[in-house]
Amino acid sequence: MKLKLNREFLVRHLFAFAVFAALGGWFGFDALVRYPAADAAALYKAIEGSEPAKGTDLESFKRGKIATQRVFAILALLAAAGVGIHLAAVALVRVDWDDAGFSAGGVKRQWADVASVDDSLWEKKGVLRLSGEGWKLTLDAWHHTGVKEFFKKIQDRG
């Protein structure tokens, strides 16, 4: 058997990635195109919903709003990158097993190579941690389907 990426995990993370990327694009468009091209008084009215008070420094207001949109764009794009990197890292995990043992990261191990099984987070989070001489492996049932079967195989090993 082998682990497969959990479809629900994939869809939720792709959705979050798309939302963060879209927000980053929206904020970036405002910061780089829309706000710089707008008249400062019109921008004030569009954002604040009222006419500016007499003596308001509209150019300073405009510069501040452009800076804010730049920060929001950067933060949203960083969040998109974080979600995307996490999703890619999880998608690249390759684990398969049979009666003789398992392969993780391209390294074949025997069931007897497992020196420690930490299932303290299994009931609450579906997380299983294995370790042996010079290696560790953490599996999460939210990230991959097949982790439950892998855990059963670990429990049943002689």
Coordinates of N, CA and C in Angstrom, one line a residue:
M1 N 0.8 -1.2 0.0 CA 0.0 0.0 0.0 C 0.9 1.2 0.0
K2 N 0.3 2.4 -0.3 CA 1.0 3.6 -0.3 C 0.1 4.7 0.2
L3 N 0.8 5.8 0.7 CA 0.0 7.0 1.2 C -0.3 7.8 -0.1
K4 N -1.5 8.4 0.0 CA -2.0 9.3 -1.0 C -2.4 10.6 -0.4
L5 N -2.2 11.7 -1.1 CA -2.6 13.0 -0.6 C -4.1 13.0 -0.4
N6 N -4.5 13.5 0.8 CA -5.9 13.6 1.2 C -6.5 14.6 0.3
R7 N -7.6 14.3 -0.4 CA -8.3 15.2 -1.3 C -8.8 16.4 -0.6
E8 N -9.4 16.2 0.6 CA -10.0 17.3 1.3 C -8.9 18.3 1.7
F9 N -7.8 17.8 2.2 CA -6.6 18.6 2.6 C -6.2 19.4 1.3
L10 N -6.0 18.7 0.2 CA -5.6 19.4 -1.0 C -6.5 20.5 -1.4
V11 N -7.8 20.2 -1.5 CA -8.8 21.2 -1.9 C -8.8 22.4 -1.0
R12 N -8.8 22.2 0.3 CA -8.8 23.3 1.3 C -7.6 24.2 1.1
H13 N -6.4 23.5 1.0 CA -5.2 24.3 0.9 C -5.1 25.0 -0.5
L14 N -5.5 24.4 -1.6 CA -5.6 25.1 -2.8 C -6.5 26.3 -2.8
F15 N -7.6 26.2 -2.1 CA -8.6 27.3 -1.9 C -7.9 28.4 -1.1
A16 N -7.2 28.1 0.0 CA -6.5 29.1 0.8 C -5.4 29.8 -0.1
F17 N -4.7 29.0 -0.8 CA -3.7 29.5 -1.7 C -4.3 30.5 -2.7
A18 N -5.4 30.1 -3.3 CA -6.0 31.0 -4.3 C -6.5 32.3 -3.7
V19 N -7.1 32.2 -2.5 CA -7.6 33.4 -1.8 C -6.5 34.3 -1.5
F20 N -5.4 33.8 -0.9 CA -4.3 34.7 -0.5 C -3.6 35.3 -1.8
A21 N -3.5 34.5 -2.9 CA -2.9 35.0 -4.1 C -3.8 36.1 -4.7
A22 N -5.1 35.9 -4.7 CA -6.1 36.9 -5.2 C -6.0 38.1 -4.4
L23 N -6.0 38.0 -3.1 CA -5.9 39.2 -2.3 C -4.6 39.9 -2.5
G24 N -3.5 39.2 -2.7 CA -2.2 39.8 -3.0 C -2.3 40.6 -4.3
G25 N -2.9 40.0 -5.3 CA -3.1 40.7 -6.6 C -3.9 41.9 -6.5
W26 N -5.0 41.8 -5.7 CA -5.9 42.9 -5.6 C -5.2 44.1 -4.8
F27 N -4.6 43.8 -3.7 CA -3.8 44.8 -3.0 C -2.7 45.4 -3.8
G28 N -2.0 44.5 -4.5 CA -0.9 45.0 -5.4 C -1.4 45.9 -6.5
F29 N -2.5 45.5 -7.1 CA -3.1 46.4 -8.2 C -3.5 47.8 -7.6
D30 N -4.1 47.8 -6.4 CA -4.4 49.1 -5.8 C -3.1 49.9 -5.5
A31 N -2.1 49.2 -5.0 CA -0.9 49.9 -4.6 C -0.1 50.4 -5.8
L32 N -0.1 49.6 -6.9 CA 0.8 50.0 -8.0 C 0.1 50.7 -9.2
V33 N -1.2 50.5 -9.3 CA -2.0 51.0 -10.5 C -3.1 52.0 -10.0
R34 N -4.1 51.5 -9.3 CA -5.3 52.2 -9.0 C -5.0 53.4 -8.2
Y35 N -4.4 53.3 -7.0 CA -4.2 54.4 -6.1 C -3.3 55.5 -6.7
P36 N -2.2 55.1 -7.3 CA -1.3 56.1 -7.9 C -2.0 57.0 -9.0
A37 N -2.9 56.3 -9.7 CA -3.6 57.0 -10.8 C -4.7 57.9 -10.4
A38 N -5.2 57.6 -9.1 CA -6.4 58.3 -8.6 C -6.1 59.7 -8.1
D39 N -7.0 60.6 -8.3 CA -6.9 61.9 -7.7 C -7.0 61.8 -6.2
A40 N -6.2 62.5 -5.4 CA -6.1 62.3 -4.0 C -7.4 62.6 -3.3
A41 N -8.1 63.6 -3.7 CA -9.4 63.9 -3.1 C -10.5 62.9 -3.4
A42 N -10.5 62.4 -4.6 CA -11.4 61.3 -5.0 C -11.1 60.0 -4.2
L43 N -9.8 59.7 -4.1 CA -9.4 58.5 -3.3 C -9.8 58.7 -1.9
Y44 N -9.6 59.8 -1.3 CA -10.1 60.1 0.1 C -11.6 59.8 0.2
K45 N -12.3 60.4 -0.7 CA -13.8 60.2 -0.7 C -14.2 58.7 -0.8
A46 N -13.5 58.0 -1.7 CA -13.9 56.6 -2.0 C -13.5 55.7 -0.8
I47 N -12.4 56.1 -0.1 CA -12.0 55.2 1.1 C -12.8 55.6 2.3
E48 N -12.9 56.9 2.6 CA -13.5 57.4 3.9 C -15.0 57.6 3.8
G49 N -15.5 57.7 2.6 CA -17.0 57.8 2.4 C -17.5 59.2 2.7
S50 N -16.6 60.2 2.7 CA -17.0 61.6 3.0 C -16.0 62.5 2.3
E51 N -16.4 63.8 2.3 CA -15.5 64.8 1.7 C -14.3 65.0 2.8
P52 N -13.2 65.3 2.3 CA -12.1 65.6 3.2 C -12.3 67.0 3.9
A53 N -11.9 67.0 5.2 CA -12.0 68.3 5.9 C -11.0 69.3 5.3
K54 N -11.4 70.5 5.5 CA -10.5 71.6 5.0 C -9.2 71.5 5.7
G55 N -8.1 71.6 4.9 CA -6.7 71.5 5.4 C -6.2 70.1 5.5
T56 N -6.9 69.1 5.1 CA -6.4 67.7 5.1 C -5.3 67.6 4.1
D57 N -4.2 67.0 4.5 CA -3.1 66.8 3.5 C -3.4 65.5 2.7
L58 N -4.1 65.8 1.6 CA -4.5 64.7 0.7 C -3.4 63.9 0.1
E59 N -2.3 64.5 -0.2 CA -1.2 63.7 -0.8 C -0.6 62.8 0.2
S60 N -0.5 63.3 1.4 CA 0.1 62.4 2.5 C -0.9 61.2 2.7
F61 N -2.2 61.5 2.7 CA -3.2 60.5 2.9 C -3.0 59.4 1.8
K62 N -2.9 59.9 0.5 CA -2.7 59.0 -0.6 C -1.4 58.2 -0.5
R63 N -0.3 58.8 -0.1 CA 0.9 58.0 0.1 C 0.8 56.9 1.1
G64 N 0.1 57.3 2.2 CA -0.1 56.3 3.3 C -1.0 55.2 2.9
K65 N -2.0 55.4 2.1 CA -2.9 54.3 1.6 C -2.1 53.4 0.6
I66 N -1.3 54.0 -0.2 CA -0.5 53.2 -1.2 C 0.4 52.3 -0.4
A67 N 1.1 52.9 0.6 CA 2.0 52.1 1.4 C 1.3 51.0 2.1
T68 N 0.1 51.3 2.6 CA -0.7 50.2 3.3 C -1.0 49.1 2.4
Q69 N -1.5 49.4 1.1 CA -1.8 48.4 0.2 C -0.6 47.6 -0.2
R70 N 0.6 48.2 -0.3 CA 1.8 47.4 -0.6 C 2.1 46.4 0.5
V71 N 1.9 46.9 1.8 CA 2.2 45.9 2.9 C 1.2 44.8 2.8
F72 N -0.1 45.1 2.6 CA -1.1 44.0 2.5 C -0.8 43.1 1.4
A73 N -0.4 43.6 0.2 CA 0.0 42.8 -0.9 C 1.1 41.8 -0.6
I74 N 2.1 42.3 0.1 CA 3.3 41.5 0.5 C 2.9 40.4 1.4
L75 N 2.1 40.8 2.5 CA 1.7 39.8 3.5 C 0.8 38.8 2.8
A76 N -0.1 39.1 2.0 CA -1.0 38.2 1.3 C -0.2 37.2 0.4
L77 N 0.7 37.8 -0.3 CA 1.5 36.9 -1.2 C 2.5 36.0 -0.4
L78 N 3.0 36.5 0.7 CA 3.8 35.6 1.6 C 2.9 34.5 2.2
A79 N 1.7 34.8 2.6 CA 0.8 33.8 3.1 C 0.5 32.7 2.0
A80 N 0.3 33.2 0.7 CA 0.1 32.3 -0.4 C 1.3 31.4 -0.6
A81 N 2.5 32.0 -0.5 CA 3.7 31.2 -0.7 C 3.8 30.2 0.4
G82 N 3.5 30.6 1.7 CA 3.6 29.6 2.8 C 2.7 28.5 2.6
V83 N 1.4 28.7 2.2 CA 0.5 27.7 2.0 C 0.9 26.8 0.8
G84 N 1.4 27.4 -0.2 CA 1.9 26.7 -1.4 C 3.1 25.8 -1.1
I85 N 4.0 26.3 -0.4 CA 5.2 25.5 0.0 C 4.8 24.3 0.9
H86 N 3.9 24.6 1.9 CA 3.5 23.5 2.8 C 2.8 22.4 2.0
L87 N 1.9 22.9 1.1 CA 1.2 21.9 0.3 C 2.1 21.1 -0.6
A88 N 3.1 21.7 -1.2 CA 4.1 21.0 -2.1 C 4.9 20.0 -1.2
A89 N 5.3 20.5 0.0 CA 6.1 19.6 0.8 C 5.3 18.3 1.2
V90 N 4.0 18.5 1.5 CA 3.2 17.4 1.9 C 3.0 16.5 0.7
A91 N 2.7 17.1 -0.5 CA 2.5 16.3 -1.7 C 3.7 15.5 -2.1
L92 N 4.9 15.9 -1.7 CA 6.1 15.2 -2.1 C 6.4 14.0 -1.2
V93 N 5.7 13.9 -0.1 CA 6.0 12.7 0.8 C 5.6 11.4 0.1
R94 N 6.5 10.5 0.1 CA 6.3 9.2 -0.6 C 6.5 8.1 0.5
V95 N 5.5 7.4 0.8 CA 5.6 6.3 1.8 C 4.8 5.1 1.2
D96 N 5.4 4.0 1.1 CA 4.7 2.8 0.8 C 5.2 1.6 1.7
W97 N 4.4 0.6 1.8 CA 4.7 -0.5 2.7 C 4.1 -1.8 2.2
D98 N 4.7 -2.9 2.7 CA 4.2 -4.2 2.5 C 4.5 -5.0 3.8
D99 N 4.4 -6.3 3.7 CA 4.6 -7.2 4.9 C 6.0 -7.1 5.3
A100 N 7.0 -6.9 4.4 CA 8.4 -6.9 4.8 C 8.8 -5.6 5.5
G101 N 8.2 -4.5 5.1 CA 8.7 -3.2 5.7 C 8.1 -2.1 4.9
F102 N 8.7 -0.9 5.0 CA 8.2 0.3 4.3 C 9.3 1.1 3.7
S103 N 8.9 1.9 2.8 CA 9.9 2.8 2.1 C 9.4 4.2 2.3
A104 N 10.3 5.1 2.8 CA 10.0 6.5 3.0 C 11.2 7.3 2.5
G105 N 10.9 8.3 1.7 CA 11.9 9.1 1.1 C 12.9 8.3 0.3
G106 N 12.4 7.2 -0.3 CA 13.3 6.4 -1.2 C 14.2 5.4 -0.4
V107 N 14.0 5.4 0.9 CA 14.9 4.5 1.7 C 14.0 3.4 2.2
K108 N 14.4 2.1 1.9 CA 13.6 1.0 2.3 C 14.1 0.6 3.7
R109 N 13.1 0.3 4.6 CA 13.4 -0.1 6.0 C 12.5 -1.3 6.3
Q110 N 13.0 -2.1 7.2 CA 12.3 -3.3 7.7 C 11.5 -2.8 8.9
W111 N 10.4 -3.6 9.1 CA 9.6 -3.2 10.3 C 10.4 -3.3 11.6
A112 N 11.4 -4.2 11.6 CA 12.2 -4.3 12.8 C 13.1 -3.1 13.0
D113 N 13.3 -2.3 12.0 CA 14.1 -1.0 12.1 C 13.4 0.0 12.9
V114 N 12.2 -0.1 13.2 CA 11.4 0.9 13.9 C 11.7 0.6 15.4
A115 N 12.4 1.6 16.0 CA 12.8 1.5 17.4 C 11.8 2.1 18.3
S116 N 11.1 3.1 17.8 CA 10.2 3.8 18.7 C 9.0 4.3 17.9
V117 N 7.8 4.1 18.5 CA 6.5 4.5 17.9 C 5.9 5.5 18.9
D118 N 5.7 6.7 18.5 CA 5.1 7.7 19.4 C 3.7 8.0 18.8
D119 N 2.7 7.4 19.5 CA 1.3 7.6 19.0 C 0.5 8.4 20.0
S120 N 1.2 9.3 20.8 CA 0.6 10.1 21.8 C -0.4 11.1 21.1
L121 N -0.2 11.5 19.9 CA -1.1 12.4 19.2 C -2.1 11.7 18.2
W122 N -2.1 10.4 18.3 CA -2.9 9.6 17.3 C -4.4 9.9 17.5
E123 N -4.9 9.7 18.7 CA -6.3 9.8 19.0 C -6.8 11.2 18.7
K124 N -6.0 12.2 19.1 CA -6.5 13.6 19.1 C -6.2 14.2 17.7
K125 N -5.1 13.9 17.0 CA -4.7 14.6 15.8 C -4.5 13.7 14.6
G126 N -4.4 12.4 14.8 CA -4.0 11.4 13.8 C -2.6 11.5 13.3
V127 N -1.7 11.9 14.3 CA -0.3 12.0 14.0 C 0.5 10.8 14.6
L128 N 1.3 10.3 13.8 CA 2.1 9.1 14.2 C 3.6 9.5 13.9
R129 N 4.4 9.2 14.9 CA 5.9 9.5 14.8 C 6.6 8.2 15.0
L130 N 7.5 7.9 14.1 CA 8.3 6.7 14.1 C 9.8 7.1 14.1
S131 N 10.6 6.3 14.8 CA 12.1 6.6 14.7 C 12.8 5.3 14.8
G132 N 14.0 5.4 14.3 CA 15.0 4.3 14.4 C 16.4 4.9 14.4
E133 N 17.3 4.0 14.2 CA 18.7 4.5 14.3 C 19.0 5.5 13.1
G134 N 19.1 6.8 13.5 CA 19.5 7.8 12.5 C 18.4 8.3 11.7
W135 N 17.1 8.0 12.0 CA 16.0 8.5 11.1 C 14.8 8.7 12.0
K136 N 13.9 9.6 11.5 CA 12.6 9.9 12.1 C 11.6 10.0 10.9
L137 N 10.4 9.7 11.2 CA 9.3 9.8 10.2 C 8.0 10.2 11.0
T138 N 7.4 11.3 10.5 CA 6.1 11.7 11.1 C 5.1 11.7 10.0
L139 N 4.0 11.0 10.3 CA 2.9 10.9 9.3 C 1.6 11.5 10.0
D140 N 0.8 12.2 9.1 CA -0.4 12.9 9.6 C -1.6 12.4 8.7
A141 N -2.6 11.8 9.4 CA -3.7 11.3 8.7 C -4.6 12.4 8.0
W142 N -4.4 13.7 8.4 CA -5.1 14.8 7.8 C -4.4 15.1 6.4
H143 N -3.1 14.9 6.3 CA -2.4 15.2 5.1 C -2.5 14.0 4.1
H144 N -2.5 12.8 4.5 CA -2.5 11.6 3.6 C -3.6 10.6 4.0
T145 N -4.2 10.0 3.0 CA -5.0 8.8 3.2 C -4.0 7.6 3.3
G146 N -4.4 6.6 4.1 CA -3.6 5.4 4.2 C -2.8 5.4 5.5
V147 N -2.7 6.5 6.2 CA -1.9 6.6 7.5 C -2.6 5.6 8.5
K148 N -3.9 5.6 8.5 CA -4.6 4.7 9.4 C -4.2 3.2 9.2
E149 N -4.1 2.8 7.9 CA -3.7 1.5 7.6 C -2.2 1.2 7.9
F150 N -1.4 2.3 7.7 CA 0.0 2.2 8.1 C 0.1 2.0 9.6
F151 N -0.7 2.7 10.4 CA -0.6 2.6 11.8 C -1.1 1.2 12.3
K152 N -2.1 0.7 11.6 CA -2.6 -0.7 11.9 C -1.4 -1.7 11.7
K153 N -0.7 -1.5 10.6 CA 0.4 -2.4 10.2 C 1.5 -2.3 11.3
I154 N 1.8 -1.1 11.8 CA 2.8 -0.9 12.9 C 2.3 -1.6 14.1
Q155 N 1.0 -1.5 14.4 CA 0.5 -2.2 15.6 C 0.5 -3.7 15.5
D156 N 0.3 -4.2 14.3 CA 0.2 -5.6 14.1 C 1.6 -6.3 13.9
R157 N 2.7 -5.5 13.7 CA 4.0 -6.1 13.5 C 4.4 -6.9 14.7
G158 N 5.1 -8.0 14.4 CA 5.5 -8.9 15.4 C 6.6 -8.5 16.2

